[in-house]
mmCIF file of C-alpha atoms in Angstrom:
data_model
loop_
_atom_site.group_PDB
_atom_site.id
_atom_site.type_symbol
_atom_site.label_atom_id
_atom_site.label_comp_id
_atom_site.label_asym_id
_atom_site.label_seq_id
_atom_site.Cartn_x
_atom_site.Cartn_y
_atom_site.Cartn_z
ATOM 1 C CA UNK A 27 113.136 57.928 32.622
ATOM 2 C CA UNK A 28 113.312 54.255 31.678
ATOM 3 C CA UNK A 29 110.611 53.177 29.252
ATOM 4 C CA UNK A 30 109.706 49.712 30.455
ATOM 5 C CA UNK A 31 105.888 49.670 30.343
ATOM 6 C CA UNK A 32 103.651 48.383 27.541
ATOM 7 C CA UNK A 33 100.122 49.683 26.907
ATOM 8 C CA UNK A 34 97.842 46.981 25.514
ATOM 9 C CA UNK A 35 94.391 47.833 24.162
ATOM 10 C CA UNK A 36 91.800 45.105 23.649
ATOM 11 C CA UNK A 37 88.647 46.092 21.755
ATOM 12 C CA UNK A 38 86.450 43.057 22.297
ATOM 13 C CA UNK A 39 82.793 42.388 21.670
ATOM 14 C CA UNK A 40 81.594 42.984 25.219
ATOM 15 C CA UNK A 41 84.051 45.652 26.372
ATOM 16 C CA UNK A 42 87.173 47.657 25.609
ATOM 17 C CA UNK A 43 90.131 47.293 27.956
ATOM 18 C CA UNK A 44 93.292 49.353 28.376
ATOM 19 C CA UNK A 45 96.039 47.581 30.311
ATOM 20 C CA UNK A 46 99.587 48.382 31.439
ATOM 21 C CA UNK A 47 102.166 45.579 31.650
ATOM 22 C CA UNK A 48 105.802 45.480 32.651
ATOM 23 C CA UNK A 49 108.341 43.666 30.500
ATOM 24 C CA UNK A 50 107.833 40.422 32.456
ATOM 25 C CA UNK A 51 104.142 40.371 31.608
ATOM 26 C CA UNK A 52 102.879 41.488 35.012
ATOM 27 C CA UNK A 53 99.620 43.442 34.868
ATOM 28 C CA UNK A 54 100.143 46.794 36.596
ATOM 29 C CA UNK A 55 96.926 48.681 35.862
ATOM 30 C CA UNK A 56 93.739 48.287 33.842
ATOM 31 C CA UNK A 57 90.483 49.944 32.915
ATOM 32 C CA UNK A 58 87.363 48.583 31.249
ATOM 33 C CA UNK A 59 84.545 50.230 29.324
ATOM 34 C CA UNK A 60 81.442 48.221 28.463
ATOM 35 C CA UNK A 61 80.612 48.160 24.759
ATOM 36 C CA UNK A 62 77.450 49.816 23.503
ATOM 37 C CA UNK A 63 74.779 47.418 22.179
ATOM 38 C CA UNK A 64 74.960 46.682 18.478
ATOM 39 C CA UNK A 65 72.067 47.491 16.191
ATOM 40 C CA UNK A 66 70.030 44.996 14.162
ATOM 41 C CA UNK A 67 68.162 46.826 11.354
ATOM 42 C CA UNK A 68 67.073 43.409 10.062
ATOM 43 C CA UNK A 69 66.745 40.022 11.805
ATOM 44 C CA UNK A 70 70.162 38.408 12.096
ATOM 45 C CA UNK A 71 72.086 41.587 11.357
ATOM 46 C CA UNK A 72 74.672 43.044 13.743
ATOM 47 C CA UNK A 73 76.098 46.500 13.050
ATOM 48 C CA UNK A 74 77.825 49.283 14.959
ATOM 49 C CA UNK A 75 78.759 52.897 14.283
ATOM 50 C CA UNK A 76 82.589 52.769 13.893
ATOM 51 C CA UNK A 77 82.849 56.056 15.774
ATOM 52 C CA UNK A 78 81.554 54.231 18.860
ATOM 53 C CA UNK A 79 84.490 51.786 18.717
ATOM 54 C CA UNK A 80 86.913 54.706 18.656
ATOM 55 C CA UNK A 81 85.064 56.621 21.363
ATOM 56 C CA UNK A 82 85.108 53.605 23.695
ATOM 57 C CA UNK A 83 88.837 53.083 23.076
ATOM 58 C CA UNK A 84 89.504 56.712 23.952
ATOM 59 C CA UNK A 85 87.347 56.460 27.059
ATOM 60 C CA UNK A 86 89.154 53.314 28.258
ATOM 61 C CA UNK A 87 92.542 55.026 27.881
ATOM 62 C CA UNK A 88 91.499 58.245 29.618
ATOM 63 C CA UNK A 89 89.971 56.208 32.431
ATOM 64 C CA UNK A 90 93.222 54.265 32.801
ATOM 65 C CA UNK A 91 95.263 57.404 33.434
ATOM 66 C CA UNK A 92 92.828 58.395 36.170
ATOM 67 C CA UNK A 93 93.231 55.040 37.924
ATOM 68 C CA UNK A 94 97.036 54.802 38.056
ATOM 69 C CA UNK A 95 99.996 56.955 39.031
ATOM 70 C CA UNK A 96 102.307 55.167 36.580
ATOM 71 C CA UNK A 97 103.849 57.965 34.501
ATOM 72 C CA UNK A 98 102.924 57.902 30.839
ATOM 73 C CA UNK A 99 106.534 58.781 30.041
ATOM 74 C CA UNK A 100 107.501 55.239 31.091
ATOM 75 C CA UNK A 101 105.458 53.653 28.268
ATOM 76 C CA UNK A 102 107.640 52.190 25.517
ATOM 77 C CA UNK A 103 104.915 51.327 23.024
ATOM 78 C CA UNK A 104 101.308 50.407 22.356
ATOM 79 C CA UNK A 105 99.764 47.170 21.070
ATOM 80 C CA UNK A 106 96.206 46.776 19.793
ATOM 81 C CA UNK A 107 94.026 43.696 19.499
ATOM 82 C CA UNK A 108 90.388 43.637 18.412
ATOM 83 C CA UNK A 109 87.458 41.356 17.758
ATOM 84 C CA UNK A 110 87.902 39.418 14.533
ATOM 85 C CA UNK A 111 86.076 39.779 11.225
ATOM 86 C CA UNK A 112 84.321 43.084 11.903
ATOM 87 C CA UNK A 113 84.643 45.199 8.737
ATOM 88 C CA UNK A 114 84.597 48.942 8.023
ATOM 89 C CA UNK A 115 84.372 50.758 4.663
ATOM 90 C CA UNK A 116 86.021 54.194 4.644
ATOM 91 C CA UNK A 117 86.538 56.970 2.099
ATOM 92 C CA UNK A 118 89.818 58.738 1.309
ATOM 93 C CA UNK A 119 89.533 60.823 4.455
ATOM 94 C CA UNK A 120 89.112 57.702 6.576
ATOM 95 C CA UNK A 121 85.451 58.497 7.233
ATOM 96 C CA UNK A 122 83.210 55.419 7.527
ATOM 97 C CA UNK A 123 80.709 55.065 4.679
ATOM 98 C CA UNK A 124 78.303 52.785 6.526
ATOM 99 C CA UNK A 125 77.988 51.047 9.900
ATOM 100 C CA UNK A 126 80.584 48.380 10.626
ATOM 101 C CA UNK A 127 79.364 44.830 10.015
ATOM 102 C CA UNK A 128 80.122 42.768 13.112
ATOM 103 C CA UNK A 129 81.522 39.247 13.129
ATOM 104 C CA UNK A 130 78.203 38.168 14.669
ATOM 105 C CA UNK A 131 76.226 39.340 11.630
ATOM 106 C CA UNK A 132 74.343 36.517 9.886
ATOM 107 C CA UNK A 133 73.371 38.072 6.536
ATOM 108 C CA UNK A 134 74.132 36.032 3.411
ATOM 109 C CA UNK A 135 74.473 36.784 -0.305
ATOM 110 C CA UNK A 136 73.241 34.037 -2.614
ATOM 111 C CA UNK A 137 73.213 33.647 -6.392
ATOM 112 C CA UNK A 138 76.748 34.940 -6.930
ATOM 113 C CA UNK A 139 78.758 33.876 -9.959
ATOM 114 C CA UNK A 140 80.722 30.766 -8.950
ATOM 115 C CA UNK A 141 84.495 30.550 -9.123
ATOM 116 C CA UNK A 142 85.351 29.651 -12.715
ATOM 117 C CA UNK A 143 88.312 28.671 -14.880
ATOM 118 C CA UNK A 144 90.904 26.187 -13.683
ATOM 119 C CA UNK A 145 89.997 26.869 -10.076
ATOM 120 C CA UNK A 146 86.354 26.066 -10.763
ATOM 121 C CA UNK A 147 87.310 22.792 -12.441
ATOM 122 C CA UNK A 148 89.621 21.917 -9.563
ATOM 123 C CA UNK A 149 86.912 22.599 -6.985
ATOM 124 C CA UNK A 150 84.424 20.467 -8.934
ATOM 125 C CA UNK A 151 86.922 17.607 -9.130
ATOM 126 C CA UNK A 152 87.712 17.721 -5.412
ATOM 127 C CA UNK A 153 84.195 18.358 -4.118
ATOM 128 C CA UNK A 154 85.070 21.861 -2.907
ATOM 129 C CA UNK A 155 82.538 23.814 -4.968
ATOM 130 C CA UNK A 156 80.120 24.148 -2.046
ATOM 131 C CA UNK A 157 82.934 25.300 0.246
ATOM 132 C CA UNK A 158 83.834 28.108 -2.161
ATOM 133 C CA UNK A 159 80.155 29.055 -2.523
ATOM 134 C CA UNK A 160 79.827 29.161 1.270
ATOM 135 C CA UNK A 161 82.708 31.625 1.507
ATOM 136 C CA UNK A 162 81.154 33.796 -1.206
ATOM 137 C CA UNK A 163 77.795 33.869 0.578
ATOM 138 C CA UNK A 164 79.386 34.710 3.928
ATOM 139 C CA UNK A 165 81.686 37.484 2.687
ATOM 140 C CA UNK A 166 80.493 40.896 3.855
ATOM 141 C CA UNK A 167 82.077 42.628 0.872
ATOM 142 C CA UNK A 168 79.885 40.598 -1.488
ATOM 143 C CA UNK A 169 76.766 41.746 0.353
ATOM 144 C CA UNK A 170 77.853 45.388 0.258
ATOM 145 C CA UNK A 171 78.808 45.235 -3.408
ATOM 146 C CA UNK A 172 75.477 43.563 -4.278
ATOM 147 C CA UNK A 173 73.075 45.573 -2.109
ATOM 148 C CA UNK A 174 74.933 48.871 -1.617
ATOM 149 C CA UNK A 175 76.965 49.335 -4.815
ATOM 150 C CA UNK A 176 77.254 53.083 -4.228
ATOM 151 C CA UNK A 177 79.009 52.427 -0.910
ATOM 152 C CA UNK A 178 81.369 49.934 -2.502
ATOM 153 C CA UNK A 179 82.146 52.326 -5.351
ATOM 154 C CA UNK A 180 83.087 55.075 -2.890
ATOM 155 C CA UNK A 181 85.166 52.746 -0.695
ATOM 156 C CA UNK A 182 88.792 53.876 -0.556
ATOM 157 C CA UNK A 183 89.825 51.239 1.985
ATOM 158 C CA UNK A 184 88.092 48.097 3.194
ATOM 159 C CA UNK A 185 89.355 47.356 6.689
ATOM 160 C CA UNK A 186 88.933 45.058 9.604
ATOM 161 C CA UNK A 187 88.226 46.866 12.879
ATOM 162 C CA UNK A 188 91.904 46.517 13.765
ATOM 163 C CA UNK A 189 92.857 48.373 10.581
ATOM 164 C CA UNK A 190 90.288 51.096 11.197
ATOM 165 C CA UNK A 191 91.511 51.722 14.757
ATOM 166 C CA UNK A 192 95.118 51.614 13.552
ATOM 167 C CA UNK A 193 94.208 54.406 11.131
ATOM 168 C CA UNK A 194 92.588 56.430 13.921
ATOM 169 C CA UNK A 195 95.710 56.025 16.069
ATOM 170 C CA UNK A 196 98.451 56.485 13.452
ATOM 171 C CA UNK A 197 96.884 58.063 10.361
ATOM 172 C CA UNK A 198 98.052 55.083 8.265
ATOM 173 C CA UNK A 199 95.911 52.535 6.444
ATOM 174 C CA UNK A 200 97.820 49.587 7.856
ATOM 175 C CA UNK A 201 97.105 46.428 9.811
ATOM 176 C CA UNK A 202 98.837 43.453 11.356
ATOM 177 C CA UNK A 203 99.213 40.189 9.456
ATOM 178 C CA UNK A 204 97.982 38.547 12.660
ATOM 179 C CA UNK A 205 94.621 40.336 12.429
ATOM 180 C CA UNK A 206 93.572 39.029 9.002
ATOM 181 C CA UNK A 207 90.826 36.668 10.122
ATOM 182 C CA UNK A 208 87.768 36.824 7.895
ATOM 183 C CA UNK A 209 86.576 36.790 4.297
ATOM 184 C CA UNK A 210 89.409 38.611 2.573
ATOM 185 C CA UNK A 211 91.711 37.618 -0.324
ATOM 186 C CA UNK A 212 94.419 36.638 2.170
ATOM 187 C CA UNK A 213 96.998 33.868 1.800
ATOM 188 C CA UNK A 214 96.943 32.271 5.244
ATOM 189 C CA UNK A 215 99.843 29.964 4.470
ATOM 190 C CA UNK A 216 102.048 32.679 3.002
ATOM 191 C CA UNK A 217 100.831 35.316 5.501
ATOM 192 C CA UNK A 218 100.269 37.985 2.828
ATOM 193 C CA UNK A 219 97.583 39.173 0.431
ATOM 194 C CA UNK A 220 96.774 36.419 -2.039
ATOM 195 C CA UNK A 221 98.713 36.110 -5.286
ATOM 196 C CA UNK A 222 97.268 37.537 -8.475
ATOM 197 C CA UNK A 223 95.996 34.158 -9.725
ATOM 198 C CA UNK A 224 94.524 33.001 -6.410
ATOM 199 C CA UNK A 225 90.829 31.959 -6.544
ATOM 200 C CA UNK A 226 89.975 34.221 -3.600
ATOM 201 C CA UNK A 227 90.049 37.263 -5.899
ATOM 202 C CA UNK A 228 87.137 35.667 -7.783
ATOM 203 C CA UNK A 229 85.284 34.696 -4.624
ATOM 204 C CA UNK A 230 85.599 38.132 -2.988
ATOM 205 C CA UNK A 231 86.200 40.512 -5.926
ATOM 206 C CA UNK A 232 87.948 43.751 -5.029
ATOM 207 C CA UNK A 233 90.881 45.830 -6.147
ATOM 208 C CA UNK A 234 94.085 45.258 -4.148
ATOM 209 C CA UNK A 235 94.321 49.024 -3.636
ATOM 210 C CA UNK A 236 91.369 48.982 -1.191
ATOM 211 C CA UNK A 237 93.322 46.766 1.198
ATOM 212 C CA UNK A 238 95.680 48.119 3.891
ATOM 213 C CA UNK A 239 99.429 47.664 4.065
ATOM 214 C CA UNK A 240 100.333 44.615 6.148
ATOM 215 C CA UNK A 241 102.935 44.451 8.912
ATOM 216 C CA UNK A 242 104.152 41.221 10.586
ATOM 217 C CA UNK A 243 103.407 40.836 14.320
ATOM 218 C CA UNK A 244 105.937 42.746 16.437
ATOM 219 C CA UNK A 245 106.551 45.136 13.525
ATOM 220 C CA UNK A 246 105.892 48.863 13.660
ATOM 221 C CA UNK A 247 102.510 50.001 12.286
ATOM 222 C CA UNK A 248 103.150 53.691 12.857
ATOM 223 C CA UNK A 249 103.258 56.285 15.619
ATOM 224 C CA UNK A 250 100.517 57.804 17.755
ATOM 225 C CA UNK A 251 99.466 61.054 16.081
ATOM 226 C CA UNK A 252 98.962 64.324 17.978
ATOM 227 C CA UNK A 253 95.213 64.048 17.251
ATOM 228 C CA UNK A 254 95.043 60.539 18.713
ATOM 229 C CA UNK A 255 97.163 61.630 21.663
ATOM 230 C CA UNK A 256 94.716 64.420 22.458
ATOM 231 C CA UNK A 257 91.757 62.016 22.269
ATOM 232 C CA UNK A 258 93.293 59.159 24.271
ATOM 233 C CA UNK A 259 95.979 60.654 26.478
ATOM 234 C CA UNK A 260 98.568 58.309 24.958
ATOM 235 C CA UNK A 261 101.807 60.252 24.394
ATOM 236 C CA UNK A 262 102.224 61.343 20.776
ATOM 237 C CA UNK A 263 104.996 59.639 18.866
ATOM 238 C CA UNK A 264 104.817 56.318 20.695
ATOM 239 C CA UNK A 265 105.058 53.346 18.306
ATOM 240 C CA UNK A 266 101.988 51.223 17.637
ATOM 241 C CA UNK A 267 103.305 47.671 17.437
ATOM 242 C CA UNK A 268 101.496 45.036 15.363
ATOM 243 C CA UNK A 269 99.840 42.410 17.538
ATOM 244 C CA UNK A 270 97.143 39.966 16.368
ATOM 245 C CA UNK A 271 93.420 39.242 16.556
ATOM 246 C CA UNK A 272 91.974 38.745 20.025
ATOM 247 C CA UNK A 273 91.690 34.963 19.827
ATOM 248 C CA UNK A 274 95.252 34.549 18.561
ATOM 249 C CA UNK A 275 96.594 36.705 21.410
ATOM 250 C CA UNK A 276 94.468 34.814 23.912
ATOM 251 C CA UNK A 277 95.637 31.381 22.757
ATOM 252 C CA UNK A 278 99.338 32.271 22.790
ATOM 253 C CA UNK A 279 98.999 34.199 26.039
ATOM 254 C CA UNK A 280 97.376 31.181 27.689
ATOM 255 C CA UNK A 281 100.433 29.080 26.843
ATOM 256 C CA UNK A 282 98.842 27.021 24.069
ATOM 257 C CA UNK A 283 102.062 26.647 22.082
ATOM 258 C CA UNK A 284 101.906 23.027 20.934
ATOM 259 C CA UNK A 285 99.377 20.888 19.079
ATOM 260 C CA UNK A 286 98.784 18.581 22.068
ATOM 261 C CA UNK A 287 97.497 21.528 24.148
ATOM 262 C CA UNK A 288 93.924 22.753 23.770
ATOM 263 C CA UNK A 289 92.813 26.243 24.757
ATOM 264 C CA UNK A 290 89.195 26.487 25.922
ATOM 265 C CA UNK A 291 87.699 29.964 25.748
ATOM 266 C CA UNK A 292 84.365 31.067 27.197
ATOM 267 C CA UNK A 293 83.910 34.507 25.664
ATOM 268 C CA UNK A 294 80.997 35.792 23.617
ATOM 269 C CA UNK A 295 81.106 32.332 22.038
ATOM 270 C CA UNK A 296 82.751 29.170 23.386
ATOM 271 C CA UNK A 297 85.729 27.948 21.345
ATOM 272 C CA UNK A 298 88.590 25.463 21.481
ATOM 273 C CA UNK A 299 91.897 26.133 19.737
ATOM 274 C CA UNK A 300 95.232 24.427 19.231
ATOM 275 C CA UNK A 301 98.492 25.673 17.748
ATOM 276 C CA UNK A 302 100.259 23.820 14.948
ATOM 277 C CA UNK A 303 103.685 24.496 13.468
ATOM 278 C CA UNK A 304 102.457 23.062 10.164
ATOM 279 C CA UNK A 305 99.822 25.032 8.250
ATOM 280 C CA UNK A 306 96.428 23.294 8.098
ATOM 281 C CA UNK A 307 93.795 24.610 5.654
ATOM 282 C CA UNK A 308 90.441 25.395 7.232
ATOM 283 C CA UNK A 309 87.520 23.489 5.666
ATOM 284 C CA UNK A 310 83.959 24.454 6.612
#
């Protein structure tokens, strides 16, 4: 049988979708599972049990097979996109150590040691000290390390939701370069983890070993494990192909390929995006 179908999974904020496309991009079948409400133990917080994300993904896939007669043997591969900046701490067994902190979470961590050394002097000279302090206050890892040091000490891997679901599907602590949107020591211009001397390691202190392996978009993250196949109905052994964060996929998919085109999005929040061939540093 010819394998000419792609399974795309989109774990968004409001719902999880499983979709089948042909190689021309035509949508052939889809299912949708509404996301469970997030919890707010404190005002402004937004957390979710990571197991719920996985359970909803599995449910969306199983529901898809019930709604289509397209044979699963025709699927060539799987691609995953998720909401950005939602983080999960896991131990060596891949078990979450605390609820995931959602991108909508508003907690802050103040009073952290500022970036020092040559970077600190450079920021002071260019008026960027407050920008660096803003990043430090916003970073979820700084809050966890400050307020839940036992959790941080037991953290084997610190993952975005995309990395956590990749682990559940393939058994590998890996993630796509295109999913690294958030407060991590990531080199956005070089598209890799930051170099050893980069100031981000001061702003968001962590050991490089807690970060997942990175794969460029369209690269192979791993294969669907027998355990994931049993839970989702996706055939075991299919490749999981690196995609990107939901907004990046949306912008490119909408045809926003040049800087003179704007992509308006009315999702959980309203945004406007453009695409540039030249890297432009984000300044808050």
